[in-house]
Structures are given as C-alpha cells and as structure tokens.
Short mmCIF file of C-alpha atoms and ligand atoms in Angstrom, two decimals:
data_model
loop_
_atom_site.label_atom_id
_atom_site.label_comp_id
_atom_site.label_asym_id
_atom_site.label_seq_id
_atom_site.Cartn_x
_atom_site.Cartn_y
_atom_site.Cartn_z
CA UNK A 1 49.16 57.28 -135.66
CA UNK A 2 47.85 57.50 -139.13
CA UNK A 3 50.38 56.75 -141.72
CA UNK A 4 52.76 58.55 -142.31
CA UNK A 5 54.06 62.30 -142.09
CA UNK A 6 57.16 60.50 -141.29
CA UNK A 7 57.89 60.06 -144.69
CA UNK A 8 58.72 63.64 -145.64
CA UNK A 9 62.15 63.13 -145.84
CA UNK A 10 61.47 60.59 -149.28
CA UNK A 11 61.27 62.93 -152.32
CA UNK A 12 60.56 61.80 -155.95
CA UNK A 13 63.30 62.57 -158.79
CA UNK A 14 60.79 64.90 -160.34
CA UNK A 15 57.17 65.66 -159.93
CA UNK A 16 56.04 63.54 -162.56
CA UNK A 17 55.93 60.42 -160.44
CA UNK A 18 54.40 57.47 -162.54
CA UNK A 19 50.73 58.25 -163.35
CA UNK A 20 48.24 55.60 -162.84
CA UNK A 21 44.54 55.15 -163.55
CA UNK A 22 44.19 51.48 -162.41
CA UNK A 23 46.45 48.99 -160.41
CA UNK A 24 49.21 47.65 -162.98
CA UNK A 25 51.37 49.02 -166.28
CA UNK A 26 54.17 47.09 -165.10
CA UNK A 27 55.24 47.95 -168.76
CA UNK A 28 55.72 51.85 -168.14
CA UNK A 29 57.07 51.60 -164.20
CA UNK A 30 59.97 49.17 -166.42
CA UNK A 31 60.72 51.56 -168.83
CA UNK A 32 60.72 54.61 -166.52
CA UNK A 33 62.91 52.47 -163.86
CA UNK A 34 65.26 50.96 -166.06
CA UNK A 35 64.43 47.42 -163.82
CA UNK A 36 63.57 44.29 -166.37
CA UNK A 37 59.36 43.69 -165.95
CA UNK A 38 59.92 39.98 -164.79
CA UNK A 39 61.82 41.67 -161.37
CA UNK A 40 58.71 43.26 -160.42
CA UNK A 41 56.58 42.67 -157.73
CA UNK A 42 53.19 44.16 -158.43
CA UNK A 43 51.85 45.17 -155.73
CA UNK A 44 49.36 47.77 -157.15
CA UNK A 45 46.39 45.97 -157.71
CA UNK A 46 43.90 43.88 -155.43
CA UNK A 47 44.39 40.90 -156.76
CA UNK A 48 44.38 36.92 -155.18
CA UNK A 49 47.82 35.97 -155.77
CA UNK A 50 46.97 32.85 -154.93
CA UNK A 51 44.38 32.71 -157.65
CA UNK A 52 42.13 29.89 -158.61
CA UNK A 53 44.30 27.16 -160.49
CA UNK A 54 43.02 27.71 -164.28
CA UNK A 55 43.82 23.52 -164.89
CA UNK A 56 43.64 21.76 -168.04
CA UNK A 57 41.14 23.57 -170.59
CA UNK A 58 39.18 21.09 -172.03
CA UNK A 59 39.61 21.72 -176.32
CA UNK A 60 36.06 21.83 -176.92
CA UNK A 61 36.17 24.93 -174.67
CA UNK A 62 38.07 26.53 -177.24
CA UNK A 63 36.93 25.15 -180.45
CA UNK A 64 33.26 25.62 -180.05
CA UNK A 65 31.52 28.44 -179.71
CA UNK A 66 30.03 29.58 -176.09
CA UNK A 67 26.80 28.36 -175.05
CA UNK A 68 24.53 29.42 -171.97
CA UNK A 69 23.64 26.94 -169.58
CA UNK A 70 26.68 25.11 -169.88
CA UNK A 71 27.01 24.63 -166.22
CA UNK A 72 28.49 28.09 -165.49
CA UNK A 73 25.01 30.31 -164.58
CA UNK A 74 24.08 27.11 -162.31
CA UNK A 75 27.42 27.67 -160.14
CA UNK A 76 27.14 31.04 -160.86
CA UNK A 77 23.32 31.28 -159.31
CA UNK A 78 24.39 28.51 -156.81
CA UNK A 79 27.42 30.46 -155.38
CA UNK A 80 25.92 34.09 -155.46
CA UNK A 81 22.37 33.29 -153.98
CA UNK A 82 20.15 33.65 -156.97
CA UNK A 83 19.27 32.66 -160.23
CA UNK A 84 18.77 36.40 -161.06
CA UNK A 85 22.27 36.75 -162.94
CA UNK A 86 24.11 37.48 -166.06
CA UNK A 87 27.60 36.64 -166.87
CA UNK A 88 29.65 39.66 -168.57
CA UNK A 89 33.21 39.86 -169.71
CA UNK A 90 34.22 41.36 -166.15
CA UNK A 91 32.28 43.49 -164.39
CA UNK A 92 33.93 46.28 -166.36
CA UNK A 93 32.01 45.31 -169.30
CA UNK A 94 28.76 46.52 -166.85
CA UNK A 95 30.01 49.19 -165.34
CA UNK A 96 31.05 50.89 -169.11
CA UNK A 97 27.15 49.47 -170.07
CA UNK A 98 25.11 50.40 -167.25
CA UNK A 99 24.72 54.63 -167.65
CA UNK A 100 23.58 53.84 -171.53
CA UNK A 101 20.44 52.52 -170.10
CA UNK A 102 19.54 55.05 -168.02
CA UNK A 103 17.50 57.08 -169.52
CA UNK A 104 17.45 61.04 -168.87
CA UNK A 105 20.39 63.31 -167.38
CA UNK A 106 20.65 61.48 -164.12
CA UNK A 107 22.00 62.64 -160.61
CA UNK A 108 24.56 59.61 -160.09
CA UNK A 109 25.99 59.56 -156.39
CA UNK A 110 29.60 58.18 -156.56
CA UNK A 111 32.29 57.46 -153.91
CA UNK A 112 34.93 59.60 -153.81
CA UNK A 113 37.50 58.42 -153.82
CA UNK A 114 36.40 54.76 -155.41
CA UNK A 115 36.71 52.81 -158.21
CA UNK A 116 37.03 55.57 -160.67
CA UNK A 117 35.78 53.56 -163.91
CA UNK A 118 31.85 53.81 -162.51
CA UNK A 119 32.12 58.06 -162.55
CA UNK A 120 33.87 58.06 -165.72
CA UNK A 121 31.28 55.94 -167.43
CA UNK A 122 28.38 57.51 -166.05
CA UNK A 123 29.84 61.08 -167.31
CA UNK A 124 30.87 59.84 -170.58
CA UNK A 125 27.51 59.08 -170.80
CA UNK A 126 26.08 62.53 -169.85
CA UNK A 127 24.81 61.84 -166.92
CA UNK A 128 25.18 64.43 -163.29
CA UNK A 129 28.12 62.83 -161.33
CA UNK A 130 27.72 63.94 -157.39
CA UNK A 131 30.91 62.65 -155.66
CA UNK A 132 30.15 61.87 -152.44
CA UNK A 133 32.36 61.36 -149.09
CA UNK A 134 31.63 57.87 -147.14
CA UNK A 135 29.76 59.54 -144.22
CA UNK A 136 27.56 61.73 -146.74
CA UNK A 137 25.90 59.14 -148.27
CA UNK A 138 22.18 58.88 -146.28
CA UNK A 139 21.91 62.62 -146.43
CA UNK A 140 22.44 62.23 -150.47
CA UNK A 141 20.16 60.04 -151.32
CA UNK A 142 16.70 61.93 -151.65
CA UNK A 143 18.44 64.12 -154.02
CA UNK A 144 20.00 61.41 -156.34
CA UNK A 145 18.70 58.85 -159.18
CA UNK A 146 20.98 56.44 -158.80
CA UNK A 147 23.58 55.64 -156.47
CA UNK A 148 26.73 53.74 -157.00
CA UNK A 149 28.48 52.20 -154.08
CA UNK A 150 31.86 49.63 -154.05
CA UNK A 151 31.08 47.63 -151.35
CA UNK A 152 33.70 46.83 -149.41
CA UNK A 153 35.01 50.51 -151.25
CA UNK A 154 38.38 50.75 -153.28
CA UNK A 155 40.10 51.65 -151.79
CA UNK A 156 39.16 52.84 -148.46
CA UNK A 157 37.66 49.65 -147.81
CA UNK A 158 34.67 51.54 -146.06
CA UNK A 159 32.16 48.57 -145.64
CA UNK A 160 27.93 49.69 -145.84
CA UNK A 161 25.42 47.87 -143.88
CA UNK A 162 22.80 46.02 -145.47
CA UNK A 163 19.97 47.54 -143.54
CA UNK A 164 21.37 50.91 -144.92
CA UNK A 165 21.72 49.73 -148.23
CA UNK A 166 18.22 47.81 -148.27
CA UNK A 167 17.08 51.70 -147.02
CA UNK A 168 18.66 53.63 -149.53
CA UNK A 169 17.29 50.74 -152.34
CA UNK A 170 13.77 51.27 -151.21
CA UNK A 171 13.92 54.91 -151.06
CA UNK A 172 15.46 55.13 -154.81
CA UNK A 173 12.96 52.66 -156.28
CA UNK A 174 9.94 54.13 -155.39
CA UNK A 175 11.11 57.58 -157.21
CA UNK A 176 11.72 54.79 -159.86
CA UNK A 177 15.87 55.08 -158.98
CA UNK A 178 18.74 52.60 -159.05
CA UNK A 179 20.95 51.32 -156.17
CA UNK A 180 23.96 49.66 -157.90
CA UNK A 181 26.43 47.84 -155.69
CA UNK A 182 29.47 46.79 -156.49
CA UNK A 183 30.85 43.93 -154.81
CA UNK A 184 34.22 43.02 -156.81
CA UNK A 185 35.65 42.48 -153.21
CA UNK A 186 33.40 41.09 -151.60
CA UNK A 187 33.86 37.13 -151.68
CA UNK A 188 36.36 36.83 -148.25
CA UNK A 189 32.94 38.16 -146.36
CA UNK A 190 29.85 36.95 -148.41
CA UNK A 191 27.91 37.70 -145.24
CA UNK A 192 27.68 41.49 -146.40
CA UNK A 193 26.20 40.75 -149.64
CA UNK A 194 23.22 41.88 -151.39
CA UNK A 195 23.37 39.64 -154.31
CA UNK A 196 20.62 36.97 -152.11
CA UNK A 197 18.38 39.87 -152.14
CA UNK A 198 18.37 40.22 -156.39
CA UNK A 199 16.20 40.47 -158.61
CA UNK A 200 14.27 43.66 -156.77
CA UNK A 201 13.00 46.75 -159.18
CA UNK A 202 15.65 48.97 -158.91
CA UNK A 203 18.73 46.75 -157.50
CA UNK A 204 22.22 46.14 -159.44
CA UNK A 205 24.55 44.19 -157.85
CA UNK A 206 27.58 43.63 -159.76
CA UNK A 207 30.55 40.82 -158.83
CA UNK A 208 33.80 39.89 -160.24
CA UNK A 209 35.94 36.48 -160.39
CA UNK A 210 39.20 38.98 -161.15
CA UNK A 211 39.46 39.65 -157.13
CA UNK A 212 39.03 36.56 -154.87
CA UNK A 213 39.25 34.56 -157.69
CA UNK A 214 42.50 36.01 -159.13
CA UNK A 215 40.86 35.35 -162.78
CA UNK A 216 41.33 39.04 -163.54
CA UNK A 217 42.60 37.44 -167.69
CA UNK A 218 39.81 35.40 -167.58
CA UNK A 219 37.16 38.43 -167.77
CA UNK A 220 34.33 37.30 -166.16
CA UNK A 221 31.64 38.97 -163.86
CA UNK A 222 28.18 39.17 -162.74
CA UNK A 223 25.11 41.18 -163.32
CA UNK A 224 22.63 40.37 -160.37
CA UNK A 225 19.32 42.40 -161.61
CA UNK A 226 15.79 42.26 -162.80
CA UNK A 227 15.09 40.65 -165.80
CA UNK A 228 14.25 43.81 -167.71
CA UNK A 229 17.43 45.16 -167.30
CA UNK A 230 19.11 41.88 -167.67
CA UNK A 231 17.75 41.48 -170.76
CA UNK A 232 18.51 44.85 -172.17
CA UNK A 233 21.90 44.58 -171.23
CA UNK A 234 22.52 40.89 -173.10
CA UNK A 235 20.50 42.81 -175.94
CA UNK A 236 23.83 45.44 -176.04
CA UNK A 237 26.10 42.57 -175.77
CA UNK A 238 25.17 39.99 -178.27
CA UNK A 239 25.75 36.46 -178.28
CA UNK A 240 29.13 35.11 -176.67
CA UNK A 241 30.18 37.89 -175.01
CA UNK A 242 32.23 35.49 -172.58
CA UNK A 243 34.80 33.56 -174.13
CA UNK A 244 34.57 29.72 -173.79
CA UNK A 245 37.73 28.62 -172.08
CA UNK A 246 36.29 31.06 -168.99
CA UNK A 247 33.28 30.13 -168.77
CA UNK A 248 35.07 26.81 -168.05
CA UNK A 249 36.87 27.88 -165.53
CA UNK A 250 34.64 30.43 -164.21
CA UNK A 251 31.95 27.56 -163.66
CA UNK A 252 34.74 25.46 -161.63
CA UNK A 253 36.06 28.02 -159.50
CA UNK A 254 32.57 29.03 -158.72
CA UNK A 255 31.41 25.28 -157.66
CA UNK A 256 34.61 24.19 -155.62
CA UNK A 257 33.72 25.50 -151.94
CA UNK A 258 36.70 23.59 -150.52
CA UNK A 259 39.08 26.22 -152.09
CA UNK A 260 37.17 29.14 -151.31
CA UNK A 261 36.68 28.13 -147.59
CA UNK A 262 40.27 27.86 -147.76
CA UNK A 263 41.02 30.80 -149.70
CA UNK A 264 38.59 32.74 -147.43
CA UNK A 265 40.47 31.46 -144.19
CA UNK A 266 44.22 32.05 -146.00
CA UNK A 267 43.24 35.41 -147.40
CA UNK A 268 41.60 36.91 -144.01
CA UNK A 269 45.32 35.52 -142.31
CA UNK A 270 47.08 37.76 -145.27
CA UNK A 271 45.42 40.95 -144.92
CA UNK A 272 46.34 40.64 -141.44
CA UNK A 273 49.89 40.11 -141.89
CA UNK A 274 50.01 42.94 -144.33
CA UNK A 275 48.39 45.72 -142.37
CA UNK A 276 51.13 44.46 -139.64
CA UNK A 277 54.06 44.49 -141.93
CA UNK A 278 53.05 48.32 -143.03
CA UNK A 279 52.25 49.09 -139.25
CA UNK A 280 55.83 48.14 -138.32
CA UNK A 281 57.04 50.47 -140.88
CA UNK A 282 54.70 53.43 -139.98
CA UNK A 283 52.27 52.49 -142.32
CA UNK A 284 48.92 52.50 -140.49
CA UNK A 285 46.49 51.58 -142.49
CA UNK A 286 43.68 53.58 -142.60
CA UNK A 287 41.20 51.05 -144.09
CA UNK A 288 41.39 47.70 -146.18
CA UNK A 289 40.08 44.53 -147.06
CA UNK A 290 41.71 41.02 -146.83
CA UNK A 291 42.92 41.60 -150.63
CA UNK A 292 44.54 45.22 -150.41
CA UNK A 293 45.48 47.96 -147.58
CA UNK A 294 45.01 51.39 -147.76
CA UNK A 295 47.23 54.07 -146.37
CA UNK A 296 47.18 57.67 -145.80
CA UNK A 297 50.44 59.79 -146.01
CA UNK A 298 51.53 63.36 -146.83
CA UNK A 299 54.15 62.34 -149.87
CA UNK A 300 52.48 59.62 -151.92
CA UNK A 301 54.14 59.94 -155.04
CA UNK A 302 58.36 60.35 -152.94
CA UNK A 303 56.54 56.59 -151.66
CA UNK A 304 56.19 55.87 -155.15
CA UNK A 305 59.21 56.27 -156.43
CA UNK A 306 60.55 55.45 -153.24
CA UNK A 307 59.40 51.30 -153.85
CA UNK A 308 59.63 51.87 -157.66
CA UNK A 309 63.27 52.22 -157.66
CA UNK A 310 63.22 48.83 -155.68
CA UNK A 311 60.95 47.32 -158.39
CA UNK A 312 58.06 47.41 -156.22
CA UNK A 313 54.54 48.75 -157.73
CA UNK A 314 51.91 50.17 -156.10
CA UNK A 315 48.94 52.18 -156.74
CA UNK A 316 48.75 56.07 -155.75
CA UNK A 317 46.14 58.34 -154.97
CA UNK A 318 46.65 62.14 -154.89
CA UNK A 319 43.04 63.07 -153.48
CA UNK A 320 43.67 62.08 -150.98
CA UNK A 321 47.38 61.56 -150.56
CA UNK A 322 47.63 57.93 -150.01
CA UNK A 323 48.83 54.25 -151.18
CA UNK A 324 47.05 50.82 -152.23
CA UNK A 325 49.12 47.77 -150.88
CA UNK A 326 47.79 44.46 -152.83
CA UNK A 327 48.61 41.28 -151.05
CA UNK A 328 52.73 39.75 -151.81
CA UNK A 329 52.53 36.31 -152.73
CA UNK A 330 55.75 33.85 -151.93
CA UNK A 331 57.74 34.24 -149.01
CA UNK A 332 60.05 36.22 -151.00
CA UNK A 333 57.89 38.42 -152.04
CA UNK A 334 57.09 39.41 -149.00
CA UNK A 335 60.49 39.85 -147.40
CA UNK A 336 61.45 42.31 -150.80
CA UNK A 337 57.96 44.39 -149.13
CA UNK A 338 59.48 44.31 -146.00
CA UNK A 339 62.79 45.50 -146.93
CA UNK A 340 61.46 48.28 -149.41
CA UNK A 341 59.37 49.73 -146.88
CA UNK A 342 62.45 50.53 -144.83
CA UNK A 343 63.12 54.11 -145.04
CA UNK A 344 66.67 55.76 -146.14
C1 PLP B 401 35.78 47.94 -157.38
C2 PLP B 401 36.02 47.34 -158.73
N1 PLP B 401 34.97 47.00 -159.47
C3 PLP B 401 35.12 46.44 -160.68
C4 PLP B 401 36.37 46.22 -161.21
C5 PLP B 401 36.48 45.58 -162.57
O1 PLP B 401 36.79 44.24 -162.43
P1 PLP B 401 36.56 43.16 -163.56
O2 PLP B 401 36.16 43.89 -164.81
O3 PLP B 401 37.85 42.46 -163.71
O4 PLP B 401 35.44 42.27 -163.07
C6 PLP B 401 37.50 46.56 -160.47
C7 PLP B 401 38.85 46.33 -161.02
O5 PLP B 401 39.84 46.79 -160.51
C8 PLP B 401 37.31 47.13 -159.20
O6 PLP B 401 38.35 47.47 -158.43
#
C-alpha cells in the first residue's frame, strides 16, 4: 500500500499549513505552535544526527586567515577520488554560482520534484528550466544543454546508474553541454559516485559535508570539475571563501575512515528502522535514502499540522502530496516519532 489515503480523517486548522522552502525554521513552526523551539524535534531536514564530532578548534584556526593546502584539499581529493576539486562554502554556494557561467539562454533539465535551489538559480539566472519526471530523463537529453540531477534525488531518493549517467555526460559534451550531479547524499553508498570519474569536459559533480557529515553550520562542499571551470568559479569567489575553523574540521572528518565506516554501517541500520517505524503506521515509503524517507499521501499539510502540534517538524511537498522524514536521533526521539505518528 502506498502511504497513506488513510489519513483523510487528519485536517489542518486552516489551509495555511506552515510553508516551507527547505528542511528547518524551527523558529516559525514555534511561533505558529505556541511549543518553546528547544521541545522540537526536527525532523524536516536530511541531516546526520549523529554528526561528525566538531572537537577542539585549534585558535590558529580562527585567528589566521584561511590558506589552501592546509591539509583539507588532500583529504578532500583523498576521500572523493580525485584531485580535481574545489572547496566552497556548501555546495549551495555552487549551485547559486554555477548558471552565471553558462553562457547563452540554456535548456536546463531539472528533477521535479528535487532539490528546488538548482531550478531557482538556473532561472534567476535566465536560463530555460525543463522540469523533468525521473523516468523522462534519457528521452530529454538530446534536447537539453545541461542537465542537473540529485543523485540519490531529494527527495524521492530515485538513484541513476552510472552507465546512464556516463551516457547522458558523453552525449551533452560533445554538443559542448554540462552534466552536473549532485551528490549531497551520497556518502552512505560511495559506490554510485561519479566524483572518481572528474575532471572530464563537461562533468560537475558537486558534494556536501552538511549530509553524512552533519556539518550543515560548518558550510563546506565540493566542486569536482575541470580546471577551467574550477578556476572561473574561485575567480567569482575570491580568496577565503571557507572559513578557517571548517576547513579544520572539514579536513578531519574527511580523513577519519573509522567513523565513516561506522557511520556508513549505523546510518544504513537507521534508514531501515525508519522506513519500518512509518510502515507500521501506514507510512510506506515510497523512496529514501539512509538519511531521510519519503512518503506519499493524499493530506500532506492535515500530516503537518498533525506532528506540528506534537512539536514534531517535517518537510512537505504539495506536488506531489507527500512528506520528508529525516532520521530521529536518541532513543527518545524516536519513541516521540513513534507516538506522533499514531493517528487520532
Ligand atoms: C540535494 C541537496 N544539494 C545541496 C544542498 C545544499 O547543501 P550544502 O550547501 O549544505 O552543502 C542540499 C541541502 O539541503 C540538498 O538537499
């Protein structure tokens, strides 16, 4: 059964359920609930709760300003596969970049529904946006100039195969296109990556510490591209666009493969439980990744408020009608899921 036209019967106060662009604003769900922000549990992003521990920041990190090479783009090239990187204040700082070097109105293939910062750059920009559906993708891509995948997707967590994507690359870049790829969720299956395969003509891969990682503060991310456009993008973003204290701990988190073994292992175990946990309450999810589950129903926003009035947040979709679960963290946390997901 796919989730839920059980839920029917759970109707929001008014129709102005609370509007979200992103995962987060536990400000506005505490002002609109009346329930103190520290009670949340914020479950509308896809973020590690288990995040990397930050540690002690050395003061220097602070006090002096940023340099390259400081050990973080050797992690950074060790951990991703190639030297063929550049670190950015979270991939967001790429994705808002990116359609400003493209010259020409572009057609720009998006997901729909995805991560809906890449369309709304790539418009502001003046650029053709073609939303496309999951399945419509290879039939697209003659027509198109650049295409823009999330791979795994957010929040469907649709997953493309490499052999496709290395396709649809080599089509664009002969016609002198873009494939851009991004992985912000990819670290639990690094198997599915393209970032080994950078720097081709023509290939963007972009990845994110704020996911896996749970460094979403820090702001950092990766460009994995040609030098050209490397260079033309550090040319937009001066000198020390990363802040020093996260390169620090960017460059750790990055180099310690005991925790992200474990993290991988713990995180793939989470997902699990969490897809169960919505499952036993007629949730089925209708796609995920280990960081987030995604599920259909007819009466997103009567969900909503449904877990808002117990202080629970997370993210809704209208097109379609459906819900982001991130993962609970504490034993508690999970139990307050579990009982908020029980229907009146
Ligand atoms: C698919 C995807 N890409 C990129 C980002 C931006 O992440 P950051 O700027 O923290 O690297 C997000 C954040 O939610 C995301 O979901």
């Amino acid at each position: 059964m796919s989730c839920s036209d059980t839920q029917s019967s759970i109707q929001a106060p008014d129709s102005q359920a609370l509007m979200q662009v992103h995962g987060g604003g536990i400000r506005q769900a505490a002002a609109r609930y009346g329930i103190a922000e520290a009670e949340w549990l914020d479950l509308s992003t896809g973020i590690n709760p288990y995040g990397y521990p930050a540690g002690e920041i050395p003061q220097a990190a602070w006090a002096r300003l940023p340099e390259s090479e400081d050990g973080l783009e050797a992690a950074a090239a060790d951990y991703y596969g190639t030297t063929a990187l550049l670190p950015v204040a979270g991939s967001q700082a790429a994705i808002q970049l990116l359609p400003a070097l493209r010259e020409g109105r572009a057609r720009v293939g998006i997901l729909e529904p995805s991560y809906n910062e890449h369309a709304r750059a790539w418009r502001a920009a003046g650029h053709e946006v073609i939303p496309l559906s999951g399945d419509a993708v290879a039939d697209a891509v003659p027509r198109l100039d650049v295409l823009v995948l999330v791979n795994p997707n957010n929040p469907t967590g649709q997953r493309f195969d490499g052999a496709d994507l290395r396709a649809w690359h080599a089509d664009l870049a002969t016609r002198g296109g873009w494939l851009i790829v991004d992985e912000a969720f990819m670290d639990v299956t690094p198997e599915g990556s393209l970032a080994p395969d950078a720097p081709r003509e023509g290939l963007v891969v972009l990845r994110s510490l704020g996911k896996f990682f749970g460094l979403a503060g820090a702001r950092v991310g990766f460009v994995l591209a040609g030098e050209a456009l490397r260079t033309r993008l550090a040319d937009r973003l001066g000198p020390w666009s990363l802040a020093g204290p996260s390169r620090w701990v960017a460059a750790r988190a990055l180099a310690d493969r005991a925790w992200q073994a474990e993290t991988r292992r713990m995180l793939q175990a989470r997902g699990q439980q969490l897809a169960e946990l919505l499952r036993a309450h007629d949730l089925e999810p209708s796609g995920g990744t280990a960081l987030f589950q995604w599920c259909r129903v007819d009466d997103p926003a009567g969900w909503q408020d449904h877990l808002g009035q117990q202080g629970i947040l997370v993210r809704r979709f209208d097109a379609p009608g459906s819900l982001r679960f991130g993962l609970p963290g504490d034993p508690g946390e999970w139990r307050r899921l579990g009982a908020g997901l029980r229907r009146p």
